[in-house]
């Protein structure tokens, strides 16, 4: 569909000549995923559809205990410090944002009265501000009122560099002003097409001012409520054993009628993905299992037990290999992988190119992931509108060898390639689970054939994805040459996700390794494109900028995409849930219930 035709069709929706549903059907036929199609309408001034949950219970409580299994257990419960989905999901039991994303990429109000739109003026036509009206009579779990002051505080808290919040990138370049006790306006420095970021979705959970005001800045990690949340959500905090168990009990004053259905929730952590799948699909010990990174053959076999089902939701997640742009083996001012260093061998583009040729993505898809992972040439895989056609992938040991030979990397007496006294020897780390270890082995075998020595390191998932700033084995420290894990945009727009390659987002000792740029890649050109995209209101031009940024990190081999991964969950056959690939697994927890 060309640009002119797209604009004409959007105009017909605005005038009422074409329905939203008909527009979505036409866009799907043209290859536009529903989340992106909805965003195009929102950018163009058409109010976003507000879906409603399917919920049958007619009273609050009575459902007993909801048992859920996160085999990577939460390690803290402050959403501003949540470096991984496990900590975000755990925090979401208690904390809420103003709105969340449903599976079709529509916003659903949670703590907001409604979703801002152009028609009533709450979404400014110039793209420089958005006004949020808050629900009234919402109370924090300790009985204090939830007001606009809490939102202004969260903005101040996150943007303070000394707080070292992982959400800082969301709040640094905006201004949040209180209009009245239940209205705020978010102001942007420039026209901002994707306005639904602050206070929305995974990065938007709101903490109470009255409990955290004394712990802003340098004291942020000392707050007692980092481990004892007091939120507005469907469950009250009961107990937390980091790395093991989070539990809550029903909130009798929850702001949604007849919710939640369950009297209590137990989020158990530990084990591995296979045992988690078995506990839901085969034994029925648990109602829900998170992140089924399990070989598809095993999932299919377990489903035959009849206790549960595998639920797959399209998402933007990508299993990828990161190439460290700094030197993890040299310490500068007490810091490894310092921005003051460059990697001794990965700084050579030929070495990075060769490594990309040595990743057999098709085999990873076929023999490991099956329906739960698609080989990808792109870092941005979904929404489909942002998927580049300018990239490609190929597996070829011979071509990798040719690239290295031409670049002067010759085999030494030990069979390992070297140049100027530097050997191609790499430490390749990831978290412990069977698919990742098999993935590592596939890469190692190909590298050996090409004369590259790869040492494999596997870190317990609860450590690798920990927010512990003192632990050198966490992925933000990146004290290795290569590392692999999965992440992606948690909203149907990749701007926040692509921020991880901006120079100012580098994870360093100074920001307690909370920056999103884990590879520490520095590119002025990328930074400029990112800034320009942030202010581009034209959705077609903006999409082209996103694709250009994807192409830069892929074609420069800063990261090597492996497989695009949907959200895969194990769900009891009796549990009714609405899951989404664009928000936390627990985003709609208040509406979960069990059928008789």
Coordinates of C-alpha atoms in Angstrom, one line a residue:
X1 CA 0.0 0.0 0.0
X2 CA 1.6 3.3 -1.1
X3 CA 1.6 6.4 1.1
X4 CA -1.1 8.2 -0.8
X5 CA -3.5 5.4 -0.6
X6 CA -2.8 5.0 3.1
X7 CA -3.5 8.6 3.8
X8 CA -6.7 8.5 1.8
X9 CA -7.9 5.4 3.7
X10 CA -7.2 7.1 7.1
X11 CA -9.1 10.1 5.9
X12 CA -12.1 7.9 5.2
X13 CA -12.0 6.5 8.7
X14 CA -11.9 10.0 10.2
X15 CA -14.9 11.1 8.1
X16 CA -16.9 8.0 9.0
X17 CA -17.0 6.5 5.5
X18 CA -14.9 3.5 6.5
X19 CA -15.3 1.7 9.8
X20 CA -12.3 1.0 12.1
X21 CA -12.9 -2.7 11.7
X22 CA -12.9 -2.5 7.9
X23 CA -9.7 -0.4 8.0
X24 CA -8.0 -3.0 10.2
X25 CA -9.1 -5.8 7.7
X26 CA -7.6 -3.8 4.7
X27 CA -4.4 -3.1 6.6
X28 CA -4.0 -6.8 7.6
X29 CA -4.4 -7.7 3.9
X30 CA -1.7 -5.2 3.1
X31 CA 0.7 -6.7 5.7
X32 CA 0.1 -4.2 8.5
X33 CA -0.3 -5.8 11.9
X34 CA -3.3 -4.7 14.1
X35 CA -1.2 -2.8 16.7
X36 CA 0.5 -0.7 14.0
X37 CA -2.8 -0.1 12.2
X38 CA -4.3 1.2 15.4
X39 CA -1.3 3.4 16.0
X40 CA -1.6 4.9 12.5
X41 CA -5.2 5.9 13.3
X42 CA -4.2 7.4 16.7
X43 CA -1.4 9.4 15.1
X44 CA -3.9 10.7 12.6
X45 CA -6.4 11.9 15.2
X46 CA -8.8 8.9 15.3
X47 CA -9.7 8.0 18.9
X48 CA -8.2 4.7 19.9
X49 CA -10.6 1.8 20.4
X50 CA -11.0 0.9 24.1
X51 CA -11.5 -2.9 24.4
X52 CA -13.2 -4.4 27.4
X53 CA -12.1 -7.5 29.3
X54 CA -14.2 -10.7 29.2
X55 CA -15.1 -11.2 32.9
X56 CA -18.0 -13.3 34.2
X57 CA -17.7 -13.4 38.1
X58 CA -20.3 -11.2 39.8
X59 CA -18.6 -10.7 43.1
X60 CA -15.1 -10.0 44.5
X61 CA -13.2 -13.0 45.8
X62 CA -14.2 -16.6 46.3
X63 CA -11.7 -18.0 43.8
X64 CA -9.2 -19.4 46.3
X65 CA -5.5 -19.1 45.6
X66 CA -4.1 -18.4 42.2
X67 CA -0.8 -20.2 41.8
X68 CA 1.6 -18.9 39.1
X69 CA 5.1 -20.0 38.3
X70 CA 7.9 -17.7 37.1
X71 CA 11.0 -19.9 36.7
X72 CA 13.1 -16.7 36.8
X73 CA 11.9 -15.2 40.1
X74 CA 11.6 -11.5 40.9
X75 CA 14.5 -10.0 42.9
X76 CA 12.9 -6.7 43.7
X77 CA 9.5 -5.0 43.6
X78 CA 10.2 -1.4 42.6
X79 CA 9.2 -1.1 38.9
X80 CA 11.6 1.8 38.4
X81 CA 14.5 -0.7 39.1
X82 CA 13.1 -3.6 37.1
X83 CA 15.7 -4.5 34.6
X84 CA 13.8 -7.6 33.4
X85 CA 10.3 -8.8 32.8
X86 CA 10.3 -11.0 35.9
X87 CA 10.7 -7.9 38.1
X88 CA 8.2 -5.9 36.1
X89 CA 5.7 -8.8 36.3
X90 CA 6.2 -9.2 40.0
X91 CA 5.8 -5.4 40.6
X92 CA 2.6 -5.4 38.5
X93 CA 0.8 -7.6 41.1
X94 CA 0.7 -4.5 43.3
X95 CA 1.4 -1.4 41.1
X96 CA -0.5 -0.1 38.1
X97 CA 0.0 2.4 35.3
X98 CA -2.6 4.7 33.9
X99 CA -3.3 2.4 31.0
X100 CA -2.1 -0.9 29.6
X101 CA -1.8 -2.5 26.1
X102 CA -4.2 -5.2 25.0
X103 CA -3.2 -7.9 22.5
X104 CA -4.4 -5.8 19.5
X105 CA -2.2 -2.8 20.5
X106 CA -5.1 -0.8 21.9
X107 CA -4.8 1.1 25.2
X108 CA -7.1 0.1 28.0
X109 CA -7.5 2.6 30.9
X110 CA -6.5 1.3 34.4
X111 CA -5.9 4.3 36.7
X112 CA -7.0 6.7 34.0
X113 CA -10.7 7.6 33.5
X114 CA -10.2 7.3 29.7
X115 CA -7.6 7.3 27.0
X116 CA -6.6 10.7 25.7
X117 CA -7.7 11.6 22.1
X118 CA -7.8 14.4 19.6
X119 CA -11.5 14.8 19.7
X120 CA -11.8 16.1 23.2
X121 CA -8.5 18.0 23.1
X122 CA -6.7 15.8 25.7
X123 CA -4.2 14.8 22.9
X124 CA -2.8 18.0 21.5
X125 CA -2.9 18.3 17.7
X126 CA 0.7 19.6 17.6
X127 CA 2.0 16.5 19.4
X128 CA 3.5 18.5 22.2
X129 CA 1.3 17.5 25.1
X130 CA -1.2 14.9 26.4
X131 CA -3.6 15.4 29.3
X132 CA -4.6 12.5 31.5
X133 CA -7.6 12.5 33.7
X134 CA -7.2 10.1 36.7
X135 CA -9.8 7.9 38.3
X136 CA -11.3 9.4 41.4
X137 CA -11.6 7.5 44.7
X138 CA -8.6 5.2 44.1
X139 CA -6.6 4.5 47.2
X140 CA -3.2 3.2 47.9
X141 CA -3.2 -0.1 49.8
X142 CA -2.5 1.8 53.0
X143 CA -5.6 3.9 52.5
X144 CA -4.0 7.1 51.3
X145 CA -5.6 8.7 48.3
X146 CA -4.1 8.4 44.8
X147 CA -3.7 11.8 43.2
X148 CA -1.9 13.8 40.5
X149 CA 0.8 14.5 43.1
X150 CA 1.9 10.9 42.8
X151 CA 2.4 11.1 39.1
X152 CA 4.4 14.3 39.3
X153 CA 6.5 12.6 42.0
X154 CA 7.2 9.6 39.8
X155 CA 8.4 11.8 37.0
X156 CA 10.8 13.7 39.4
X157 CA 11.9 10.4 41.0
X158 CA 12.8 8.6 37.7
X159 CA 14.4 11.6 36.0
X160 CA 16.8 12.3 38.9
X161 CA 20.2 10.8 37.8
X162 CA 21.1 9.9 41.3
X163 CA 18.0 7.6 41.6
X164 CA 19.5 5.5 38.8
X165 CA 16.1 4.3 37.6
X166 CA 15.9 2.0 34.6
X167 CA 12.8 4.1 33.6
X168 CA 14.8 7.3 33.4
X169 CA 14.8 7.4 29.6
X170 CA 11.0 7.6 29.6
X171 CA 10.8 10.6 31.9
X172 CA 14.0 12.6 31.4
X173 CA 12.9 14.7 28.4
X174 CA 9.3 15.4 29.4
X175 CA 7.6 17.8 31.9
X176 CA 4.7 16.6 34.1
X177 CA 2.4 19.3 35.5
X178 CA -0.5 19.0 37.9
X179 CA -3.7 20.6 36.6
X180 CA -5.9 19.7 39.6
X181 CA -6.0 16.8 42.1
X182 CA -6.9 14.3 39.4
X183 CA -5.6 15.8 36.2
X184 CA -2.0 16.0 34.8
X185 CA -0.5 17.2 31.6
X186 CA 2.6 15.6 30.1
X187 CA 4.5 18.1 28.0
X188 CA 7.1 17.2 25.4
X189 CA 10.0 19.4 24.2
X190 CA 9.2 18.5 20.6
X191 CA 6.3 17.1 18.7
X192 CA 6.1 13.5 19.9
X193 CA 4.1 11.0 17.9
X194 CA 4.3 8.1 20.4
X195 CA 2.9 9.9 23.4
X196 CA 1.7 6.7 25.2
X197 CA 4.9 6.0 27.0
X198 CA 5.1 7.8 30.3
X199 CA 2.8 6.2 32.9
X200 CA 1.7 3.5 30.4
X201 CA 2.4 -0.2 30.3
X202 CA 5.5 -1.9 31.6
X203 CA 7.5 1.3 32.1
X204 CA 4.5 3.2 33.5
X205 CA 3.8 1.7 36.9
X206 CA 3.3 4.3 39.6
X207 CA 4.7 4.2 43.1
X208 CA 3.3 6.3 46.0
X209 CA 4.8 9.7 46.8
X210 CA 4.1 9.5 50.5
X211 CA 6.3 6.4 50.9
X212 CA 9.1 7.1 48.5
X213 CA 9.5 10.9 48.7
X214 CA 12.3 10.6 51.3
X215 CA 14.2 8.1 49.1
X216 CA 14.6 10.1 45.9
X217 CA 18.0 10.4 44.4
X218 CA 21.0 8.9 46.1
X219 CA 18.9 7.2 48.8
X220 CA 16.7 5.4 46.3
X221 CA 18.0 1.9 47.0
X222 CA 17.5 2.3 50.8
X223 CA 13.7 2.6 50.6
X224 CA 12.0 -0.2 52.7
X225 CA 9.2 -0.4 50.2
X226 CA 11.5 -1.5 47.4
X227 CA 10.8 -4.9 48.8
X228 CA 7.4 -4.2 50.4
X229 CA 5.2 -2.6 47.8
X230 CA 2.2 -0.5 48.6
X231 CA 0.3 0.0 45.3
X232 CA -3.2 0.4 43.9
X233 CA -3.5 -3.0 42.3
X234 CA -5.8 -6.0 42.9
X235 CA -3.6 -7.6 45.6
X236 CA -2.1 -6.4 48.8
X237 CA 1.4 -7.3 49.6
X238 CA 1.8 -10.3 51.9
X239 CA 5.4 -11.6 51.6
X240 CA 8.5 -11.6 49.4
X241 CA 11.5 -13.8 49.4
X242 CA 13.7 -12.5 46.5
X243 CA 14.5 -15.2 44.0
X244 CA 11.8 -17.5 45.5
X245 CA 8.3 -16.3 46.2
X246 CA 6.0 -13.3 46.0
X247 CA 2.6 -13.5 47.6
X248 CA -0.4 -11.2 48.0
X249 CA -3.9 -11.3 49.3
X250 CA -7.1 -9.8 47.9
X251 CA -7.5 -6.0 48.0
X252 CA -11.0 -5.5 49.4
X253 CA -11.1 -1.9 48.3
X254 CA -9.9 -2.4 44.7
X255 CA -11.1 0.3 42.4
X256 CA -12.7 -2.1 39.9
X257 CA -16.1 -3.7 40.8
X258 CA -16.3 -7.4 41.6
X259 CA -12.5 -7.8 41.1
X260 CA -10.3 -9.6 41.7
X261 CA -11.8 -13.1 41.6
X262 CA -9.0 -14.9 43.5
X263 CA -8.6 -14.5 47.2
X264 CA -4.8 -14.7 47.1
X265 CA -1.9 -15.0 44.7
X266 CA 1.3 -16.9 45.0
X267 CA 4.1 -16.2 42.4
X268 CA 6.6 -19.0 42.8
X269 CA 10.1 -18.7 41.4
X270 CA 12.9 -21.0 40.6
X271 CA 13.5 -24.2 38.6
X272 CA 13.7 -24.0 34.9
X273 CA 11.3 -23.6 31.9
X274 CA 10.8 -27.3 31.3
X275 CA 9.8 -28.0 34.9
X276 CA 7.5 -25.0 34.8
X277 CA 5.8 -26.2 31.7
X278 CA 5.3 -29.7 33.2
X279 CA 3.8 -28.2 36.4
X280 CA 1.1 -26.5 34.4
X281 CA 0.5 -28.7 31.4
X282 CA 1.1 -32.1 32.8
X283 CA 0.6 -32.2 36.6
X284 CA -1.7 -29.2 37.0
X285 CA 0.1 -28.1 40.1
X286 CA 0.1 -24.5 38.9
X287 CA -2.4 -22.3 37.0
X288 CA 0.0 -20.4 34.9
X289 CA 3.6 -20.7 33.7
X290 CA 5.7 -17.8 32.4
X291 CA 8.0 -17.6 29.4
X292 CA 7.9 -21.1 28.0
X293 CA 11.4 -21.1 26.5
X294 CA 11.2 -24.8 25.9
X295 CA 11.8 -26.8 22.8
X296 CA 8.5 -27.0 20.9
X297 CA 8.6 -30.8 20.8
X298 CA 8.5 -31.0 24.6
X299 CA 5.6 -28.5 24.8
X300 CA 3.6 -30.4 22.3
X301 CA 4.1 -33.7 24.2
X302 CA 3.2 -32.1 27.6
X303 CA 0.0 -30.5 26.1
X304 CA -1.3 -34.1 25.4
X305 CA -1.7 -34.6 29.2
X306 CA -4.9 -32.4 29.0
X307 CA -4.3 -30.3 32.0
X308 CA -3.3 -27.1 30.2
X309 CA -2.6 -25.4 26.9
X310 CA 0.2 -23.4 25.3
X311 CA -0.9 -19.8 24.5
X312 CA 1.2 -17.9 21.9
X313 CA 0.9 -14.1 21.4
X314 CA 2.7 -12.1 18.8
X315 CA 5.2 -9.7 20.2
X316 CA 8.3 -7.8 19.4
X317 CA 10.8 -9.9 21.4
X318 CA 14.0 -11.0 19.8
X319 CA 16.5 -13.6 20.9
X320 CA 19.8 -12.0 20.0
X321 CA 23.6 -12.0 20.5
X322 CA 25.2 -8.8 21.7
X323 CA 28.8 -8.0 20.7
X324 CA 30.6 -6.0 23.4
X325 CA 32.0 -2.8 21.9
X326 CA 34.2 -2.2 25.0
X327 CA 37.0 -4.2 26.6
X328 CA 35.6 -6.5 29.4
X329 CA 39.2 -7.6 30.3
X330 CA 40.7 -4.2 31.0
X331 CA 39.8 -2.2 34.2
X332 CA 39.7 1.6 34.0
X333 CA 39.1 3.5 37.3
X334 CA 37.7 0.3 38.8
X335 CA 35.3 -0.4 35.9
X336 CA 35.4 -3.2 33.3
X337 CA 33.8 -2.7 29.9
X338 CA 34.4 1.0 30.4
X339 CA 33.5 3.5 27.7
X340 CA 37.1 4.6 27.8
X341 CA 38.1 1.3 26.2
X342 CA 37.4 -0.4 22.9
X343 CA 37.2 -4.1 22.3
X344 CA 40.6 -5.5 21.1
X345 CA 39.1 -7.7 18.4
X346 CA 35.3 -7.0 18.0
X347 CA 36.2 -3.4 17.1
X348 CA 37.2 -4.9 13.7
X349 CA 34.1 -4.9 11.5
X350 CA 35.4 -8.0 9.7
X351 CA 35.3 -10.1 12.9
X352 CA 31.8 -9.0 13.6
X353 CA 30.7 -9.9 10.1
X354 CA 32.3 -13.3 10.3
X355 CA 30.5 -14.0 13.6
X356 CA 27.2 -13.1 12.0
X357 CA 27.9 -15.6 9.2
X358 CA 28.5 -18.3 11.9
X359 CA 25.1 -18.2 13.5
X360 CA 22.9 -20.9 12.0
X361 CA 19.5 -19.3 12.6
X362 CA 17.5 -21.8 10.5
X363 CA 18.8 -24.7 12.5
X364 CA 18.0 -22.9 15.8
X365 CA 14.4 -22.3 14.5
X366 CA 14.0 -25.8 13.2
X367 CA 15.6 -27.9 15.9
X368 CA 14.9 -25.8 19.0
X369 CA 12.1 -23.3 18.8
X370 CA 9.6 -24.5 16.2
X371 CA 6.4 -22.5 16.5
X372 CA 7.9 -20.5 19.3
X373 CA 10.7 -18.8 17.4
X374 CA 11.2 -17.5 13.8
X375 CA 14.7 -17.0 12.3
X376 CA 15.1 -13.3 11.8
X377 CA 17.4 -10.9 10.0
X378 CA 16.0 -8.0 12.0
X379 CA 16.3 -6.7 15.5
X380 CA 12.8 -5.1 15.1
X381 CA 10.5 -8.0 13.9
X382 CA 7.1 -6.8 15.1
X383 CA 5.0 -4.8 14.5
X384 CA 5.4 -5.9 10.9
X385 CA 5.3 -2.3 9.6
X386 CA 8.7 -1.7 11.2
X387 CA 10.3 -4.9 9.8
X388 CA 13.1 -4.0 7.4
X389 CA 13.5 -5.4 3.9
X390 CA 17.0 -4.1 3.7
X391 CA 18.6 -6.9 5.7
X392 CA 19.3 -10.6 5.2
X393 CA 21.0 -13.4 7.0
X394 CA 23.2 -16.3 5.8
X395 CA 25.0 -19.1 7.4
X396 CA 28.3 -20.0 5.8
X397 CA 31.5 -21.1 7.5
X398 CA 33.4 -20.7 4.2
X399 CA 32.3 -17.1 3.7
X400 CA 33.3 -16.3 7.3
X401 CA 36.7 -17.8 6.7
X402 CA 37.1 -15.8 3.6
X403 CA 36.2 -12.5 5.4
X404 CA 38.7 -13.2 8.2
X405 CA 41.5 -14.2 5.8
X406 CA 41.1 -11.0 3.7
X407 CA 41.1 -9.0 6.9
X408 CA 44.5 -10.5 7.9
X409 CA 43.3 -12.9 10.6
X410 CA 45.4 -16.0 10.1
X411 CA 45.4 -19.4 11.9
X412 CA 48.2 -19.8 14.4
X413 CA 49.9 -23.1 15.4
X414 CA 47.0 -23.8 17.8
X415 CA 44.5 -23.4 15.0
X416 CA 43.1 -20.2 16.4
X417 CA 43.1 -17.1 14.2
X418 CA 45.3 -14.1 15.3
X419 CA 46.5 -10.8 14.1
X420 CA 48.9 -8.3 15.6
X421 CA 49.3 -10.5 18.6
X422 CA 45.6 -10.7 19.3
X423 CA 43.7 -14.0 19.2
X424 CA 40.1 -14.6 18.3
X425 CA 39.1 -16.0 21.6
X426 CA 35.7 -15.1 23.1
X427 CA 33.7 -15.7 26.2
X428 CA 30.1 -16.2 25.2
X429 CA 27.6 -16.0 28.1
X430 CA 23.9 -16.4 28.6
X431 CA 21.4 -17.6 31.2
X432 CA 20.8 -21.2 32.0
X433 CA 18.0 -23.0 30.1
X434 CA 18.1 -25.8 27.6
X435 CA 17.3 -23.9 24.4
X436 CA 20.0 -21.3 25.1
X437 CA 22.7 -23.8 25.8
X438 CA 21.8 -25.7 22.6
X439 CA 21.9 -22.3 20.8
X440 CA 25.4 -21.6 22.3
X441 CA 26.6 -25.1 21.2
X442 CA 25.5 -24.5 17.6
X443 CA 27.4 -21.2 17.5
X444 CA 30.5 -22.6 19.2
X445 CA 30.7 -25.5 16.7
X446 CA 30.6 -23.2 13.7
X447 CA 33.2 -20.8 15.2
X448 CA 35.6 -23.7 15.8
X449 CA 35.4 -24.7 12.1
X450 CA 36.4 -21.1 11.3
X451 CA 39.3 -20.9 13.7
X452 CA 37.6 -18.9 16.4
X453 CA 37.8 -20.2 20.0
X454 CA 34.6 -19.7 22.0
X455 CA 34.3 -20.4 25.7
X456 CA 30.7 -20.9 26.9
X457 CA 29.5 -19.5 30.2
X458 CA 26.0 -20.2 31.6
X459 CA 24.7 -18.1 34.4
X460 CA 21.7 -18.9 36.6
X461 CA 18.8 -16.9 35.3
X462 CA 18.0 -15.4 38.7
X463 CA 21.5 -14.0 38.7
X464 CA 21.9 -13.1 35.0
X465 CA 18.7 -11.0 35.0
X466 CA 19.2 -9.7 38.6
X467 CA 19.1 -6.0 39.4
X468 CA 22.0 -6.5 41.9
X469 CA 24.5 -3.7 41.1
X470 CA 27.3 -5.5 42.9
X471 CA 27.0 -8.8 41.0
X472 CA 29.4 -8.9 38.0
X473 CA 27.5 -11.8 36.3
X474 CA 24.4 -9.7 35.5
X475 CA 23.8 -9.0 31.8
X476 CA 24.0 -5.1 32.2
X477 CA 27.6 -5.5 33.5
X478 CA 28.4 -7.5 30.3
X479 CA 31.8 -8.8 31.5
X480 CA 32.1 -11.0 28.5
X481 CA 32.7 -10.7 24.8
X482 CA 29.4 -12.0 23.6
X483 CA 26.1 -12.6 25.3
X484 CA 22.7 -13.7 24.4
X485 CA 19.2 -13.1 25.8
X486 CA 15.7 -12.1 24.7
X487 CA 14.1 -8.7 24.9
X488 CA 11.8 -6.5 22.9
X489 CA 9.4 -3.5 22.8
X490 CA 6.7 -3.8 25.4
X491 CA 4.4 -1.6 23.4
X492 CA 3.4 -1.5 19.7
X493 CA 6.1 1.0 18.9
X494 CA 9.8 0.3 18.8
X495 CA 11.1 3.8 19.8
X496 CA 11.7 2.9 23.5
X497 CA 13.3 -0.4 22.5
X498 CA 15.7 1.3 20.0
X499 CA 16.8 3.7 22.7
X500 CA 19.1 0.9 23.9
X501 CA 21.7 1.9 21.2
X502 CA 21.7 5.6 22.0
X503 CA 25.1 6.8 23.3
X504 CA 23.7 8.5 26.4
X505 CA 22.0 5.2 27.5
X506 CA 25.3 3.3 28.0
X507 CA 25.3 1.1 31.1
X508 CA 28.1 2.2 33.3
X509 CA 29.3 2.2 36.9
X510 CA 28.2 5.8 37.2
X511 CA 24.6 4.9 36.6
X512 CA 24.8 1.6 38.5
X513 CA 24.6 -0.3 35.2
X514 CA 21.0 0.9 34.8
X515 CA 21.5 2.3 31.3
X516 CA 19.8 0.5 28.5
X517 CA 22.7 0.5 26.1
X518 CA 24.4 -2.8 27.1
X519 CA 26.7 -3.1 24.1
X520 CA 28.0 0.4 24.8
X521 CA 28.0 1.2 21.1
X522 CA 28.5 4.9 20.4
X523 CA 27.2 6.4 17.1
X524 CA 26.6 10.1 16.6
X525 CA 24.6 9.3 13.4
X526 CA 22.4 6.8 15.2
X527 CA 21.8 9.3 18.0
X528 CA 20.7 12.0 15.5
X529 CA 18.3 9.7 13.7
X530 CA 16.8 8.6 17.0
X531 CA 16.2 12.2 18.1
X532 CA 14.7 13.2 14.7
X533 CA 12.3 10.2 14.9
X534 CA 11.1 11.3 18.3
X535 CA 9.7 14.4 16.8
X536 CA 8.4 13.1 13.5
X537 CA 4.6 13.2 13.5
X538 CA 4.2 11.6 10.0
X539 CA 3.8 7.9 10.8
X540 CA 5.2 6.8 7.4
X541 CA 8.3 8.9 7.7
X542 CA 8.8 7.9 11.3
X543 CA 8.6 4.2 10.4
X544 CA 11.3 4.7 7.8
X545 CA 13.6 6.2 10.5
X546 CA 12.9 3.2 12.8
X547 CA 13.9 0.8 10.0
X548 CA 17.0 2.8 9.3
X549 CA 18.1 2.5 12.9
X550 CA 17.4 -1.3 12.8
X551 CA 19.6 -1.5 9.7
X552 CA 22.4 0.3 11.4
X553 CA 22.7 -2.0 14.3
X554 CA 22.1 -5.2 12.3
X555 CA 24.4 -4.4 9.3
X556 CA 27.1 -3.1 11.6
X557 CA 26.7 -6.4 13.6
X558 CA 26.4 -4.6 16.9
X559 CA 23.8 -7.3 17.6
X560 CA 23.1 -10.5 15.8
X561 CA 19.3 -11.3 15.7
X562 CA 18.7 -15.0 16.1
X563 CA 15.0 -15.8 16.3
X564 CA 11.9 -13.6 16.9
X565 CA 10.0 -14.9 19.8
X566 CA 6.3 -14.5 20.6
X567 CA 5.1 -14.6 24.1
X568 CA 4.6 -18.2 25.0
X569 CA 2.8 -19.2 28.2
X570 CA 1.4 -22.3 29.8
X571 CA -2.1 -21.9 31.0
X572 CA -4.4 -24.2 32.9
X573 CA -7.4 -25.3 30.9
X574 CA -9.8 -23.8 33.5
X575 CA -8.0 -20.4 33.8
X576 CA -9.4 -17.5 31.8
X577 CA -6.8 -15.0 31.0
X578 CA -6.1 -12.2 28.4
X579 CA -2.5 -12.1 27.5
X580 CA -0.7 -9.7 25.3
X581 CA 2.7 -9.3 23.6
X582 CA 2.8 -5.6 24.3
X583 CA 2.6 -5.4 28.0
X584 CA 3.4 -7.3 31.2
X585 CA 2.1 -10.9 31.6
X586 CA 0.3 -9.6 34.6
X587 CA -1.1 -6.5 33.0
X588 CA -4.7 -7.7 33.2
X589 CA -4.4 -9.7 36.4
X590 CA -7.5 -8.2 38.0
X591 CA -9.6 -9.9 35.3
X592 CA -8.2 -13.4 35.6
X593 CA -10.7 -16.0 36.8
X594 CA -11.2 -19.8 36.9
X595 CA -14.1 -21.5 35.2
X596 CA -16.0 -24.2 37.0

